[in-house]
mmCIF file of C-alpha atoms in Angstrom:
data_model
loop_
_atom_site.group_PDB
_atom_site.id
_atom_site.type_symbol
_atom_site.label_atom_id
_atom_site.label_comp_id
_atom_site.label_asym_id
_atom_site.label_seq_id
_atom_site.Cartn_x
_atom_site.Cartn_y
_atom_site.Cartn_z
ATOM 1 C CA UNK A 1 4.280 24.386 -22.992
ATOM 2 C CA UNK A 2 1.961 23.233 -20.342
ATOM 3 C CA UNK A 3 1.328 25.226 -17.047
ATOM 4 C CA UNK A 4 2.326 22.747 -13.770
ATOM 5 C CA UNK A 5 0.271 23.471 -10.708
ATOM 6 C CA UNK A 6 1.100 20.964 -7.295
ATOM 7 C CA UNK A 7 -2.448 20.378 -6.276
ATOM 8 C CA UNK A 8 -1.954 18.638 -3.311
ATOM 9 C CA UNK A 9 0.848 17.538 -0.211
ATOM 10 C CA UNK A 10 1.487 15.273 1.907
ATOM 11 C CA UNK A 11 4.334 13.687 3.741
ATOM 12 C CA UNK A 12 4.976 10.417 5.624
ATOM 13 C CA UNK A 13 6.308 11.075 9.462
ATOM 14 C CA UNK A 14 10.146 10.478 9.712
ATOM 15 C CA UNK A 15 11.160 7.767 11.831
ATOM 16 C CA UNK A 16 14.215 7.384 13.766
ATOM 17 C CA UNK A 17 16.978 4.543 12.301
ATOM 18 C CA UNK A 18 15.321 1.398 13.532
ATOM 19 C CA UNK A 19 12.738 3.085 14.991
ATOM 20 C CA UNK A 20 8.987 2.448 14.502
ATOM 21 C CA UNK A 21 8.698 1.765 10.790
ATOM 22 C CA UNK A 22 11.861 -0.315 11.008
ATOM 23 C CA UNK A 23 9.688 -3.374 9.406
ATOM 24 C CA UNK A 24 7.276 -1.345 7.339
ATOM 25 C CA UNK A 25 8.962 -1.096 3.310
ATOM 26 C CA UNK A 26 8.969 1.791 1.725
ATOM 27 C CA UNK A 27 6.810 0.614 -0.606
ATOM 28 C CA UNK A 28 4.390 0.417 2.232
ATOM 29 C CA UNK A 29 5.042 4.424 3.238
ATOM 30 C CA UNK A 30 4.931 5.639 -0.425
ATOM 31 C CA UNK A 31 1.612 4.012 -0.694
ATOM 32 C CA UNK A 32 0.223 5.859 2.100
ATOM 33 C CA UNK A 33 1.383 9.274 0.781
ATOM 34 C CA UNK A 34 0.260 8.411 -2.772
ATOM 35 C CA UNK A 35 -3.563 7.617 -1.334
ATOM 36 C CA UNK A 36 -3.629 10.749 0.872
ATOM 37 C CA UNK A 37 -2.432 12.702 -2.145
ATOM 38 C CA UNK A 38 -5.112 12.123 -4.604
ATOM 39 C CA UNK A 39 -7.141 12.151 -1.727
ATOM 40 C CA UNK A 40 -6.607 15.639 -1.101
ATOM 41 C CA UNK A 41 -6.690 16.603 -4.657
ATOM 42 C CA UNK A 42 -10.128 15.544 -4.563
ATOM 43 C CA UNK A 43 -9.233 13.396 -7.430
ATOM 44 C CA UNK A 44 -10.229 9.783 -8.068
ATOM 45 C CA UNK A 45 -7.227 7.523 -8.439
ATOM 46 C CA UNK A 46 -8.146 6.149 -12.249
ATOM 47 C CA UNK A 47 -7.315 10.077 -12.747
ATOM 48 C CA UNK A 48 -3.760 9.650 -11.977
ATOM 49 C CA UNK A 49 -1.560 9.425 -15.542
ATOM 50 C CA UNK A 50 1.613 8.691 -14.281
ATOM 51 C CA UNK A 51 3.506 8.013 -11.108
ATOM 52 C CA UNK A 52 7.296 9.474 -10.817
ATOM 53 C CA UNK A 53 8.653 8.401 -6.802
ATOM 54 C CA UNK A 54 12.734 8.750 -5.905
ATOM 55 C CA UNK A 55 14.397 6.744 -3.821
ATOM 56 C CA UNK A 56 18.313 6.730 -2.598
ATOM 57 C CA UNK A 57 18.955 3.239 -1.831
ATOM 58 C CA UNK A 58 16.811 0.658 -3.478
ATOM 59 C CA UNK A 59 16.313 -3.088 -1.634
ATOM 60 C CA UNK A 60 15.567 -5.550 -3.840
ATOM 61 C CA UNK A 61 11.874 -4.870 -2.113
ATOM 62 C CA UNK A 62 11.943 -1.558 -3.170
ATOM 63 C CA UNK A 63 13.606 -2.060 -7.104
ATOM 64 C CA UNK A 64 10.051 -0.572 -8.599
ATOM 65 C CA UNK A 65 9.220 1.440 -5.578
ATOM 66 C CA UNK A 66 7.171 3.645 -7.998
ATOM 67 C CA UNK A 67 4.814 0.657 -9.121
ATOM 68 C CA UNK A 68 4.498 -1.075 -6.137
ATOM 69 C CA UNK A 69 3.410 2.278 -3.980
ATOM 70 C CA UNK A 70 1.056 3.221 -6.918
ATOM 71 C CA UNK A 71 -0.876 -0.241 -6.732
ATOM 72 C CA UNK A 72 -0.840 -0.657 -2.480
ATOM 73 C CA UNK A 73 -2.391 2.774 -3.350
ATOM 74 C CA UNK A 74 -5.221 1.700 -5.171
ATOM 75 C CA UNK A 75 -3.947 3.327 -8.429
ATOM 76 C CA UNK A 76 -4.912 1.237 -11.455
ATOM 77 C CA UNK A 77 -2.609 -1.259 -12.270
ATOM 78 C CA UNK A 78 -2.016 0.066 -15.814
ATOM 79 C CA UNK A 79 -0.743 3.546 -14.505
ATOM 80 C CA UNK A 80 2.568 4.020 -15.769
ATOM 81 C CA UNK A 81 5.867 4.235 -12.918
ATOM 82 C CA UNK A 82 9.174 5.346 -12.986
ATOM 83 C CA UNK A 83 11.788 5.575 -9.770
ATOM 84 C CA UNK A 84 14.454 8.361 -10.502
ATOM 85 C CA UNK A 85 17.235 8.488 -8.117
ATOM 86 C CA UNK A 86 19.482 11.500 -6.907
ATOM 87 C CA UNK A 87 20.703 10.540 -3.871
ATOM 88 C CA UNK A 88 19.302 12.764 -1.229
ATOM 89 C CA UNK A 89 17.554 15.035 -3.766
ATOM 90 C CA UNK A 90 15.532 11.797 -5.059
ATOM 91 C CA UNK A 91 11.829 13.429 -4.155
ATOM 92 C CA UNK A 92 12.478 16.702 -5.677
ATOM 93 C CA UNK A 93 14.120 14.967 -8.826
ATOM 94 C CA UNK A 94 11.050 12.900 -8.891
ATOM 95 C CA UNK A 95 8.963 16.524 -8.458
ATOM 96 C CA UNK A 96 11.349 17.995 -11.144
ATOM 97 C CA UNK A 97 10.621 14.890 -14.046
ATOM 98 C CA UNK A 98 6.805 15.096 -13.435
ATOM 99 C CA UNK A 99 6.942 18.601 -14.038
ATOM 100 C CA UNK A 100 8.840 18.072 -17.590
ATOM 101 C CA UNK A 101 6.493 15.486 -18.163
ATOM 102 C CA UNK A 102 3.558 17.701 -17.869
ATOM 103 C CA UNK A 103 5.260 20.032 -19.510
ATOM 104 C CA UNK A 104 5.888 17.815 -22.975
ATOM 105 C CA UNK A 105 2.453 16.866 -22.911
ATOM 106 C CA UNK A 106 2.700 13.361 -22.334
ATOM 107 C CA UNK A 107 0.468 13.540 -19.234
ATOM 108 C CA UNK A 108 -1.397 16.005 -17.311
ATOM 109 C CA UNK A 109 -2.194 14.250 -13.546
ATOM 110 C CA UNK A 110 1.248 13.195 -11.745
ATOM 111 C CA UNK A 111 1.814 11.737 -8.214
ATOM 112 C CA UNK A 112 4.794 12.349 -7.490
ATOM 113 C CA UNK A 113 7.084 12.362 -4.385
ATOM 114 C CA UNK A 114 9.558 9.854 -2.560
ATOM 115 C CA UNK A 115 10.027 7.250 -0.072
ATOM 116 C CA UNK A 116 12.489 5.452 1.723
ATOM 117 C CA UNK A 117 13.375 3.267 4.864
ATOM 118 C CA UNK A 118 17.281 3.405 5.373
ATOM 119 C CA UNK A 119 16.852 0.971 8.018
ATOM 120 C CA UNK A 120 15.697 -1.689 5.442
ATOM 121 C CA UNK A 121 18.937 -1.503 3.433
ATOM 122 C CA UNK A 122 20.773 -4.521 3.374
ATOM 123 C CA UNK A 123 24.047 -5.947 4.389
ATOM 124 C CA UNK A 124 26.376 -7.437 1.567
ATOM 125 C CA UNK A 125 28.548 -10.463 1.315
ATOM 126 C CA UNK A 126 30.048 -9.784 -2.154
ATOM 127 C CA UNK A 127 31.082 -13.496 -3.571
ATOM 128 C CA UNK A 128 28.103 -15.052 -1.475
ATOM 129 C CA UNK A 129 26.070 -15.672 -4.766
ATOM 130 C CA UNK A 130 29.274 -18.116 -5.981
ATOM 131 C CA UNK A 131 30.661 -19.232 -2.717
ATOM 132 C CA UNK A 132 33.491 -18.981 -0.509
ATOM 133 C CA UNK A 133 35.624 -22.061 -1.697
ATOM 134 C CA UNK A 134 38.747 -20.939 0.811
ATOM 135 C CA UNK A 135 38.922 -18.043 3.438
ATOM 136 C CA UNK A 136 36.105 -15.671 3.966
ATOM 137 C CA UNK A 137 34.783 -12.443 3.150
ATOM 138 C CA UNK A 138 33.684 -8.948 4.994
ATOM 139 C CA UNK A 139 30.116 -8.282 5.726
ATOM 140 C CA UNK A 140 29.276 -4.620 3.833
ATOM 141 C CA UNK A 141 26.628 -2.040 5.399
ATOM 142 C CA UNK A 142 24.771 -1.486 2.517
ATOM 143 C CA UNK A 143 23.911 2.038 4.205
ATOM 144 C CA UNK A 144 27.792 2.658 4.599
ATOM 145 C CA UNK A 145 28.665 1.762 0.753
ATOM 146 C CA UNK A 146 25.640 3.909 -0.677
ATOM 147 C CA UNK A 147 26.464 6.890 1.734
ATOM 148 C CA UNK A 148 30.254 6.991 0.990
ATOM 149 C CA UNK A 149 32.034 9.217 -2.033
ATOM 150 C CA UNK A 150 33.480 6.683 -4.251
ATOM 151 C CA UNK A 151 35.668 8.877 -5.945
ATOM 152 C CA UNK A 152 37.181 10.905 -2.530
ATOM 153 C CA UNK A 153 36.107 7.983 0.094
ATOM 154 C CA UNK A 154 34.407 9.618 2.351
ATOM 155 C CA UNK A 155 31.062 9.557 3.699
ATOM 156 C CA UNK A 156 28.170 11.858 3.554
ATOM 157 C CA UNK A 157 28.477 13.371 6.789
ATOM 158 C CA UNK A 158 31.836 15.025 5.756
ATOM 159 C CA UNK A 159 30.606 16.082 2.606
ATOM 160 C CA UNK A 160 27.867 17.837 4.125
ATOM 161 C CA UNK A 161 30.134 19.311 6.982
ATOM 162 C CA UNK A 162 32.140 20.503 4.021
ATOM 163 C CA UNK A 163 29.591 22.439 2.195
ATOM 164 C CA UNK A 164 28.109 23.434 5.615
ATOM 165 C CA UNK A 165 32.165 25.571 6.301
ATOM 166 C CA UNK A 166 32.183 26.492 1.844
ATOM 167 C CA UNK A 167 28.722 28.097 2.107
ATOM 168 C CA UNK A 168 29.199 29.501 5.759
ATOM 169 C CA UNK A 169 25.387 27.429 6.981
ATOM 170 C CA UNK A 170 25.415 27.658 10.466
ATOM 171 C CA UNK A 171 25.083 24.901 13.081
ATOM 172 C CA UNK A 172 21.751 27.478 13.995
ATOM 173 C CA UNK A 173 20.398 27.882 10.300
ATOM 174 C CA UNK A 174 19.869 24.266 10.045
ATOM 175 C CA UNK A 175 18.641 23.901 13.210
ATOM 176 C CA UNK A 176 15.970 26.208 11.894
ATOM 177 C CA UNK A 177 15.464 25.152 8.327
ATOM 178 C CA UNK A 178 14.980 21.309 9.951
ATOM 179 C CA UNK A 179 11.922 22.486 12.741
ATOM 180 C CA UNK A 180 10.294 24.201 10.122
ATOM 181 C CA UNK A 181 10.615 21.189 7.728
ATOM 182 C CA UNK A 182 9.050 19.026 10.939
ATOM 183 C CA UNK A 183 6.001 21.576 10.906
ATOM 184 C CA UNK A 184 4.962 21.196 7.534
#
């Protein structure tokens, strides 16, 4: 089994809901990561095996996130891509499947890492695609559908305010745990 060593780090700057990267893709801000990453690896981009990126909610802009990131990056265009997706945990999944990879010995040089723009995500009409002949039909948040349980029906905020009472996190520990995510 292969030793995995993270070489290098980087992170975009989290923007506020329809704040200033409202119009950039996240194509666009995976790209950026993904050149400052080999960058600091001191690595030249044709060194780069795979790419492995997560992402929670796909727009059809975004449906090979990996590929498109890795190329805006200068990557070669032959470097393999995969997206994985675990909802929130969609970056470290994509951290986690590199590692395996290296591990196998399919590959030894990864980027890997996330990106998304939850302002981006689109709004549904369901039967748009074969018309309306009669009546009409409810606009969907697509933010709202991919943020709600569909097995309890309830959205993310509860389910987090549920494990936050079940494992006794305090208002204060998150607090804390989110400024010292901002620093690094």
């Amino acid at each position: 089994m292969e030793d995995v060593v993270l070489v290098s780090a980087t992170r975009t700057a989290i923007g506020r809901f329809n704040g200033s990267f409202a119009d950039v893709p996240a194509s666009d801000l995976g790209s950026h990561v993904i050149k400052e990453a080999v960058s600091r690896a001191g690595i030249e981009p044709g060194q780069v095996d795979q790419v492995v990126m997560g992402i929670v909610g796909q727009a059809a802009e975004d449906a090979y996130l990996s590929r498109h990131s890795a190329v805006k990056a200068g990557l070669p265009i032959g470097t393999p891509a995969v997206n994985v997706n675990r909802i929130c945990g969609s970056g470290l999944e994509a951290i986690n499947t590199a590692s395996r990879i290296i591990q196998s010995g399919d590959a030894e040089v990864i980027v890997a890492g996330g990106a998304e723009n939850m302002t981006r995500m689109p709004f549904y009409l369901r039967k748009a695609r074969n018309g309306y002949r009669l009546g009409h039909d409810q606009i969907e948040d697509g933010i709202i559908h991919m943020l709600t349980d569909p097995f309890h029906g309830y959205h993310m905020g509860i389910t987090a305010e549920n494990l936050a009472d079940q494992f006794e996190v305090t208002r204060l520990a998150q607090d804390e745990l989110a400024a010292e995510s901002q620093k690094r």
